[in-house]
Coordinates of C-alpha atoms and ligand atoms in Angstrom, one line a residue:
P1 CA -100.8 -40.4 11.9
E2 CA -99.6 -40.2 8.3
R3 CA -100.5 -36.8 6.8
Q4 CA -103.1 -36.9 4.1
L5 CA -101.3 -34.9 1.4
K6 CA -101.2 -35.2 -2.3
E7 CA -98.4 -37.2 -4.0
G8 CA -95.1 -35.3 -4.0
A9 CA -96.1 -32.8 -1.2
I10 CA -93.1 -31.8 0.8
V11 CA -93.3 -31.5 4.6
S12 CA -90.4 -29.3 5.7
R13 CA -89.3 -27.5 8.8
F14 CA -87.2 -24.7 10.0
A15 CA -85.8 -25.8 13.4
P16 CA -83.8 -23.0 15.1
S17 CA -82.7 -22.6 18.7
P18 CA -84.6 -19.7 20.3
T19 CA -81.5 -17.4 20.3
G20 CA -83.0 -14.2 19.1
R21 CA -84.0 -12.3 16.0
V22 CA -83.4 -14.1 12.7
H23 CA -80.5 -12.8 10.6
M24 CA -80.0 -13.0 6.9
G25 CA -78.5 -16.5 7.1
N26 CA -81.5 -18.0 8.8
L27 CA -84.0 -15.9 6.8
F28 CA -82.5 -17.6 3.8
A29 CA -82.4 -21.0 5.5
S30 CA -86.1 -20.8 6.3
F31 CA -87.0 -19.4 2.8
V32 CA -85.9 -22.6 1.2
P33 CA -88.1 -25.1 3.1
E34 CA -91.0 -22.7 3.0
V35 CA -90.8 -22.4 -0.8
F36 CA -90.7 -26.1 -1.3
A37 CA -93.6 -26.8 1.0
R38 CA -95.7 -24.1 -0.6
Q39 CA -95.0 -25.1 -4.2
T40 CA -95.9 -28.7 -3.5
D41 CA -99.0 -28.0 -1.4
G42 CA -97.1 -29.4 1.5
V43 CA -96.6 -28.3 5.1
F44 CA -94.0 -26.0 6.6
I45 CA -93.3 -26.3 10.3
L46 CA -91.5 -24.1 12.7
R47 CA -90.0 -26.2 15.4
I48 CA -88.0 -24.7 18.3
E49 CA -85.0 -26.7 19.3
D50 CA -84.3 -25.5 22.8
T51 CA -82.8 -28.6 24.5
D52 CA -79.6 -26.5 24.9
A53 CA -81.0 -24.2 27.6
K54 CA -77.8 -22.0 27.6
R55 CA -78.6 -20.7 24.2
A56 CA -82.3 -19.8 24.8
I57 CA -83.3 -16.1 25.3
E58 CA -86.5 -14.7 26.6
N59 CA -89.2 -14.2 24.0
G60 CA -86.9 -16.0 21.6
I61 CA -89.8 -17.9 20.0
E62 CA -92.1 -14.9 19.5
L63 CA -89.2 -13.0 17.9
I64 CA -88.4 -15.7 15.4
L65 CA -92.1 -16.2 14.5
D66 CA -92.6 -12.5 14.1
D67 CA -89.7 -12.1 11.8
L68 CA -90.8 -15.0 9.6
K69 CA -94.4 -13.8 9.4
N70 CA -93.1 -10.3 8.6
Y71 CA -91.7 -11.7 5.5
N72 CA -95.0 -13.4 4.6
Y73 CA -93.6 -16.9 5.1
K74 CA -96.6 -19.1 5.5
I75 CA -96.0 -21.3 8.5
D76 CA -98.6 -24.0 8.8
E77 CA -97.6 -25.4 12.2
N78 CA -95.7 -23.5 14.9
P79 CA -95.4 -23.3 18.7
I80 CA -97.7 -20.3 19.0
D81 CA -100.5 -21.0 16.5
G82 CA -100.3 -24.8 17.1
G83 CA -101.0 -27.7 14.8
N84 CA -101.9 -31.4 15.0
Y85 CA -98.3 -32.7 15.3
G86 CA -97.1 -30.6 18.3
P87 CA -95.9 -29.7 20.7
Y88 CA -93.5 -27.7 18.5
I89 CA -91.0 -26.8 21.3
Q90 CA -88.6 -29.6 22.1
T91 CA -88.5 -29.1 25.9
E92 CA -92.3 -29.7 25.9
R93 CA -91.8 -33.1 24.3
K94 CA -89.8 -34.7 27.1
E95 CA -92.2 -37.5 27.7
I96 CA -92.2 -38.4 24.0
Y97 CA -88.4 -38.7 23.9
D98 CA -88.5 -40.7 27.1
A99 CA -90.8 -43.2 25.5
F100 CA -88.7 -43.5 22.4
A101 CA -85.5 -43.9 24.5
K102 CA -87.1 -46.5 26.6
Y103 CA -88.1 -48.4 23.5
L104 CA -84.5 -48.5 22.4
V105 CA -83.4 -49.8 25.8
S106 CA -86.1 -52.5 25.7
I107 CA -84.9 -53.8 22.3
G108 CA -81.3 -53.7 23.5
R109 CA -80.3 -50.7 21.3
A110 CA -79.6 -48.4 24.2
Y111 CA -78.4 -48.6 27.7
P112 CA -77.8 -46.6 30.9
C113 CA -74.2 -45.3 31.3
F114 CA -73.0 -44.4 34.8
C115 CA -69.5 -43.1 33.8
S116 CA -68.6 -40.0 35.7
E117 CA -66.9 -36.9 34.2
E118 CA -63.7 -38.3 35.6
D119 CA -64.1 -41.6 33.9
L120 CA -64.6 -39.9 30.6
T121 CA -61.6 -37.6 31.1
N122 CA -59.5 -40.6 31.9
M123 CA -60.8 -42.4 28.8
R124 CA -59.9 -39.4 26.6
S125 CA -56.4 -39.2 28.1
E126 CA -55.8 -42.9 27.4
Q127 CA -57.1 -42.5 23.8
E128 CA -54.8 -39.4 23.3
A129 CA -51.8 -41.3 24.7
K130 CA -52.4 -44.2 22.5
K131 CA -53.2 -42.0 19.5
E132 CA -56.6 -43.6 19.1
R133 CA -59.9 -42.0 18.1
I134 CA -61.5 -40.0 20.9
G135 CA -65.0 -41.1 22.0
Y136 CA -67.2 -43.7 23.7
Y137 CA -67.0 -46.7 21.5
G138 CA -66.0 -50.4 21.3
K139 CA -63.7 -51.4 24.1
Y140 CA -63.9 -47.9 25.7
A141 CA -67.7 -48.2 26.1
K142 CA -67.4 -49.5 29.6
C143 CA -71.1 -49.5 30.5
R144 CA -72.3 -51.2 27.4
N145 CA -71.6 -54.6 29.0
L146 CA -72.9 -54.0 32.5
T147 CA -75.1 -56.9 33.7
Y148 CA -78.7 -56.4 34.7
E149 CA -77.6 -56.8 38.3
E150 CA -74.9 -54.1 38.0
V151 CA -77.3 -51.7 36.4
K152 CA -79.9 -52.4 39.1
A153 CA -77.3 -51.8 41.8
H154 CA -76.3 -48.4 40.3
L155 CA -80.0 -47.4 40.0
D156 CA -80.8 -48.6 43.6
N157 CA -77.8 -46.5 44.7
G158 CA -79.3 -43.4 43.0
D159 CA -76.3 -43.0 40.7
K160 CA -76.5 -40.4 38.0
Y161 CA -76.7 -41.8 34.5
V162 CA -77.2 -41.0 30.8
I163 CA -78.8 -43.2 28.2
R164 CA -76.5 -44.1 25.3
L165 CA -77.2 -45.7 21.9
R166 CA -75.6 -49.2 21.6
S167 CA -74.0 -48.5 18.2
Q168 CA -73.8 -51.4 15.8
G169 CA -71.7 -49.3 13.3
D170 CA -68.2 -50.1 12.1
F171 CA -66.0 -47.1 11.6
N172 CA -64.0 -48.9 8.9
K173 CA -67.1 -49.3 6.8
K174 CA -68.8 -46.5 4.8
I175 CA -72.3 -45.5 4.5
I176 CA -73.5 -43.9 1.3
F177 CA -76.4 -41.6 1.2
K178 CA -77.9 -39.1 -1.2
D179 CA -78.0 -35.4 -0.5
L180 CA -80.4 -33.5 -2.7
I181 CA -77.9 -30.7 -3.2
K182 CA -74.5 -32.3 -2.9
G183 CA -75.3 -35.6 -4.5
T184 CA -73.9 -38.9 -3.3
I185 CA -72.0 -38.7 0.0
E186 CA -69.8 -41.4 1.5
L187 CA -68.9 -41.2 5.2
P188 CA -67.6 -43.7 7.8
E189 CA -70.4 -45.4 9.8
N190 CA -71.0 -44.2 13.3
D191 CA -69.7 -46.4 16.0
L192 CA -69.9 -44.1 18.9
D193 CA -72.3 -44.9 21.7
Q194 CA -73.7 -41.4 21.7
V195 CA -75.8 -40.0 24.5
I196 CA -79.5 -40.0 23.6
I197 CA -80.8 -38.8 27.0
K198 CA -78.6 -36.6 29.2
S199 CA -78.5 -37.0 33.0
D200 CA -81.0 -34.1 33.3
G201 CA -83.5 -36.2 31.3
I202 CA -83.3 -34.0 28.2
P203 CA -82.1 -35.4 24.9
P204 CA -79.4 -33.8 22.8
Y205 CA -80.5 -32.3 19.5
A206 CA -79.6 -35.4 17.4
F207 CA -81.9 -37.8 19.2
A208 CA -84.7 -35.3 19.6
H209 CA -84.8 -34.3 15.9
V210 CA -84.9 -37.9 14.7
V211 CA -88.0 -38.5 16.9
D212 CA -89.6 -35.2 15.9
D213 CA -89.0 -35.4 12.2
H214 CA -90.5 -38.9 12.2
L215 CA -93.6 -38.0 14.3
M216 CA -94.1 -34.7 12.4
R217 CA -93.9 -36.7 9.2
V218 CA -91.2 -34.5 7.8
T219 CA -90.3 -35.6 4.3
H220 CA -87.4 -33.2 3.6
V221 CA -84.7 -32.1 6.1
T222 CA -83.2 -28.9 5.0
R223 CA -80.5 -27.6 7.3
D224 CA -77.0 -26.2 7.6
D225 CA -74.4 -28.3 6.0
S226 CA -72.4 -28.3 9.2
Y227 CA -74.7 -31.3 10.2
I228 CA -73.6 -33.4 7.3
S229 CA -70.9 -35.2 9.2
S230 CA -73.5 -36.3 11.8
V231 CA -75.7 -38.0 9.2
P232 CA -74.2 -41.5 9.8
Y233 CA -75.2 -41.2 13.4
H234 CA -78.7 -39.9 12.5
M235 CA -79.0 -42.7 10.0
E236 CA -78.2 -45.3 12.7
L237 CA -81.0 -43.8 14.9
W238 CA -83.5 -43.9 12.1
E239 CA -82.6 -47.5 11.4
A240 CA -82.7 -48.5 15.0
F241 CA -86.3 -47.3 15.1
N242 CA -87.0 -48.7 11.7
F243 CA -88.4 -45.2 10.7
K244 CA -88.7 -44.2 7.1
K245 CA -85.8 -41.8 6.5
P246 CA -86.5 -38.3 5.2
K247 CA -84.6 -36.8 2.3
F248 CA -81.7 -34.5 3.1
A249 CA -80.7 -31.2 1.6
H250 CA -77.8 -29.7 3.4
L251 CA -77.7 -26.0 2.7
L252 CA -74.5 -24.1 2.1
P253 CA -74.4 -21.0 4.3
L254 CA -74.6 -17.5 2.8
C255 CA -71.1 -16.3 2.2
I256 CA -69.6 -12.9 1.9
K257 CA -66.5 -11.5 0.2
D258 CA -64.1 -10.2 2.8
G259 CA -61.1 -8.8 1.0
E260 CA -59.6 -11.7 -0.9
T261 CA -61.3 -14.4 1.1
I262 CA -64.9 -15.7 0.9
R263 CA -66.4 -16.7 4.3
K264 CA -69.7 -17.4 6.0
I265 CA -71.8 -14.3 6.7
S266 CA -71.4 -13.5 10.3
K267 CA -73.9 -11.9 12.7
R268 CA -71.0 -10.5 14.7
K269 CA -68.8 -9.1 11.9
D270 CA -71.1 -8.1 9.1
P271 CA -73.7 -5.3 9.5
E272 CA -75.5 -6.6 6.4
A273 CA -76.2 -9.9 8.2
A274 CA -78.8 -8.2 10.4
V275 CA -82.3 -8.0 9.0
S276 CA -82.7 -4.5 10.5
F277 CA -80.0 -3.3 8.1
Y278 CA -82.5 -3.7 5.3
H279 CA -85.5 -2.5 7.2
E280 CA -83.7 0.8 8.1
R281 CA -82.8 1.4 4.5
G282 CA -86.2 0.6 3.3
I283 CA -85.3 -2.3 1.0
P284 CA -88.6 -4.0 0.2
K285 CA -89.0 -7.4 1.7
E286 CA -90.3 -8.7 -1.7
A287 CA -87.0 -7.6 -3.2
I288 CA -85.1 -9.5 -0.6
K289 CA -87.1 -12.6 -1.4
L290 CA -86.6 -12.2 -5.1
Y291 CA -82.9 -12.0 -4.3
F292 CA -83.1 -15.2 -2.3
A293 CA -84.9 -16.9 -5.2
T294 CA -81.9 -16.0 -7.4
L295 CA -79.6 -17.6 -4.8
L296 CA -81.7 -20.6 -4.5
N297 CA -81.9 -21.6 -8.2
S298 CA -79.5 -20.6 -10.8
N299 CA -82.2 -20.5 -13.5
F300 CA -84.6 -18.3 -11.6
E301 CA -83.1 -15.0 -12.8
E302 CA -83.5 -15.7 -16.4
W303 CA -87.1 -16.9 -15.9
Y304 CA -87.8 -13.7 -13.9
L305 CA -86.5 -11.5 -16.6
Q306 CA -89.2 -12.9 -18.9
N307 CA -91.8 -12.9 -16.2
Q308 CA -91.4 -9.7 -14.4
D309 CA -95.1 -9.4 -13.6
K310 CA -95.1 -12.7 -11.7
S311 CA -94.1 -13.6 -8.2
Y312 CA -91.3 -15.9 -7.3
R313 CA -94.0 -18.3 -6.1
D314 CA -94.9 -18.9 -9.8
F315 CA -91.5 -20.4 -10.5
T316 CA -90.9 -24.1 -10.0
F317 CA -87.8 -24.5 -7.8
T318 CA -85.7 -27.7 -7.7
F319 CA -83.1 -29.0 -5.4
N320 CA -80.7 -29.9 -8.2
K321 CA -80.4 -26.3 -9.4
M322 CA -79.1 -25.2 -6.0
S323 CA -75.5 -24.1 -5.9
K324 CA -73.0 -26.6 -4.6
S325 CA -70.8 -23.9 -3.3
G326 CA -71.9 -21.3 -0.7
P327 CA -74.1 -18.7 -2.3
L328 CA -72.3 -15.4 -2.3
F329 CA -74.2 -12.6 -0.8
D330 CA -73.9 -9.5 -2.9
L331 CA -75.4 -6.3 -1.7
D332 CA -75.1 -4.5 -5.0
K333 CA -77.0 -7.2 -6.7
L334 CA -79.7 -7.1 -4.1
L335 CA -80.0 -3.3 -4.6
N336 CA -80.2 -3.8 -8.3
I337 CA -83.1 -6.2 -7.8
S338 CA -84.7 -3.8 -5.4
R339 CA -84.3 -0.9 -7.9
N340 CA -86.1 -2.9 -10.6
Y341 CA -88.7 -4.1 -8.2
I342 CA -89.5 -0.5 -7.0
S343 CA -89.6 0.7 -10.6
R344 CA -92.4 -1.6 -11.5
L345 CA -94.7 -0.6 -8.6
T346 CA -97.6 1.8 -9.2
K347 CA -97.3 5.3 -7.6
D348 CA -99.9 4.2 -5.0
E349 CA -97.9 1.2 -4.1
V350 CA -94.7 3.1 -3.7
Y351 CA -96.5 5.8 -1.7
D352 CA -98.0 3.2 0.7
D353 CA -94.7 1.5 1.2
L354 CA -92.9 4.8 1.6
L355 CA -95.5 5.8 4.2
T356 CA -94.9 2.6 6.2
W357 CA -91.2 2.9 6.0
S358 CA -91.0 6.6 6.9
N359 CA -93.5 6.2 9.8
T360 CA -90.8 4.1 11.5
Y361 CA -87.5 5.5 10.2
D362 CA -88.0 9.1 9.1
K363 CA -90.8 10.9 10.9
D364 CA -90.2 14.3 9.3
F365 CA -90.5 12.8 5.9
Y366 CA -93.6 10.9 6.9
D367 CA -95.3 14.1 8.1
L368 CA -94.4 15.8 4.8
I369 CA -95.7 13.1 2.6
I370 CA -98.9 12.9 4.6
K371 CA -99.4 16.6 4.2
Y372 CA -98.7 16.6 0.5
K373 CA -100.2 13.3 -0.4
E374 CA -101.3 14.0 -3.9
N375 CA -98.2 16.0 -4.7
T376 CA -96.0 13.1 -3.5
K377 CA -97.9 10.6 -5.6
N378 CA -97.4 12.8 -8.6
I379 CA -93.7 13.1 -7.8
L380 CA -93.4 9.4 -7.4
N381 CA -95.2 9.0 -10.7
I382 CA -92.5 10.8 -12.7
E383 CA -91.3 8.4 -15.4
R384 CA -93.1 5.5 -13.8
Q385 CA -95.6 3.2 -15.5
Q386 CA -94.0 3.4 -18.9
K387 CA -92.0 1.0 -21.0
K388 CA -88.7 2.0 -19.5
P389 CA -89.5 3.3 -16.0
R390 CA -86.9 5.2 -14.0
K391 CA -84.8 3.0 -11.8
D392 CA -83.1 5.4 -9.4
Y393 CA -84.6 4.3 -6.2
S394 CA -83.0 1.2 -4.8
S395 CA -84.7 1.6 -1.4
Y396 CA -87.2 3.9 0.3
S397 CA -84.5 5.8 2.0
D398 CA -83.2 6.8 -1.4
I399 CA -86.3 8.7 -2.3
K400 CA -86.1 11.7 0.1
D401 CA -82.7 12.9 -1.2
Q402 CA -83.9 12.9 -4.7
V403 CA -87.3 14.6 -4.2
F404 CA -87.1 16.9 -1.2
Y405 CA -86.4 20.0 -3.3
M406 CA -89.8 19.6 -4.9
Y407 CA -91.6 20.5 -1.7
D408 CA -92.1 24.1 -0.6
E409 CA -90.9 23.5 3.0
Ligands
LIG501 N1 -81.5 -26.6 15.7 C1 -80.5 -26.7 14.7 C2 -79.9 -25.3 14.6 O1 -80.3 -24.4 15.2 C3 -81.1 -27.0 13.4 C4 -80.9 -28.4 13.0 C5 -81.9 -29.0 12.0 O2 -82.5 -28.2 11.3 O3 -82.0 -30.2 12.0 O4 -78.9 -25.1 13.8

């Protein structure tokens, strides 16, 4: 059913593969749709895209959900707490995809393809030799013209098959669409007869997400900009079903300066890509989100300077104030935001946060501040709650070094 939401409400989703703990890149990528859903009284969905079984890890879903909840992202519908538009795990939606694929077959927009690996390799070699575009299209799409009898004979024979879209696109024509961040985009139409159901009965991501975004009544697709070149194909699917298309916002990945070059932040190469890097140092989660807010909208920082007592939730974010080049992740800037954030907390708030942090990361210090609770609070109160509070703690791990000499032991 349509969702009964007020005018302008955004239904957004974060749709990761269950490949493990979130890293800074996906923490930011999920911050964006969450913020837009919240500020419009919409709905934020966590959907798990596990049709590529090779990438899934055990507990992958719990880990992702835990990480997002830990940052106080409010997730209205997700695989564990449920919701009315589920299941929220793609491999549990197989019957749904079957029904939608079957519908496309019934209207002549999809067909079974019995080509073997060898047929496809031969096709590719021929295309390479003739310097033609690689892919299953036009005259190369052998199975698109099989007769009913031929198809039946293959099926009766128990031959393996996939289901392919019967594309009506023309590669020499362009489609034009609007991306909320990048503006108007022009790309060649899709003319590939892409696989919509694999031989194991599972759809690839592209088909699954079109069906899901439609049924979950997603209004805004925010995702990595590496998907932008696939939009013409997705558009063709939306049109084949006659679904109302969502709006797109392709997010630029968080980037990092590496010597002279700027590149995408990498889980493998950059320690600061791991969320644990910040937890160990005791950088408050709220400071990280404030930093994300500055990356999300260029005018946030100025607003925040005037409204330091407010939360980022009080700011009205817009897609058109998002950077058109990859936001540059700057640790010094984050530490600076964190320093300001900690300076504005009360002594009780800092004490409580310090307790939580040290309980996990510095047991000796934890014992000490439990034993000298009032003293610690007094120490933490030095030059706090005044017009120009001290700003020398950028994280909870900074505090011990600066205060330990004030204790007797
Ligand atoms: N499952 C995709 C990924 O992990 C997300 C694609 C989407 O959001 O549409 O990158």
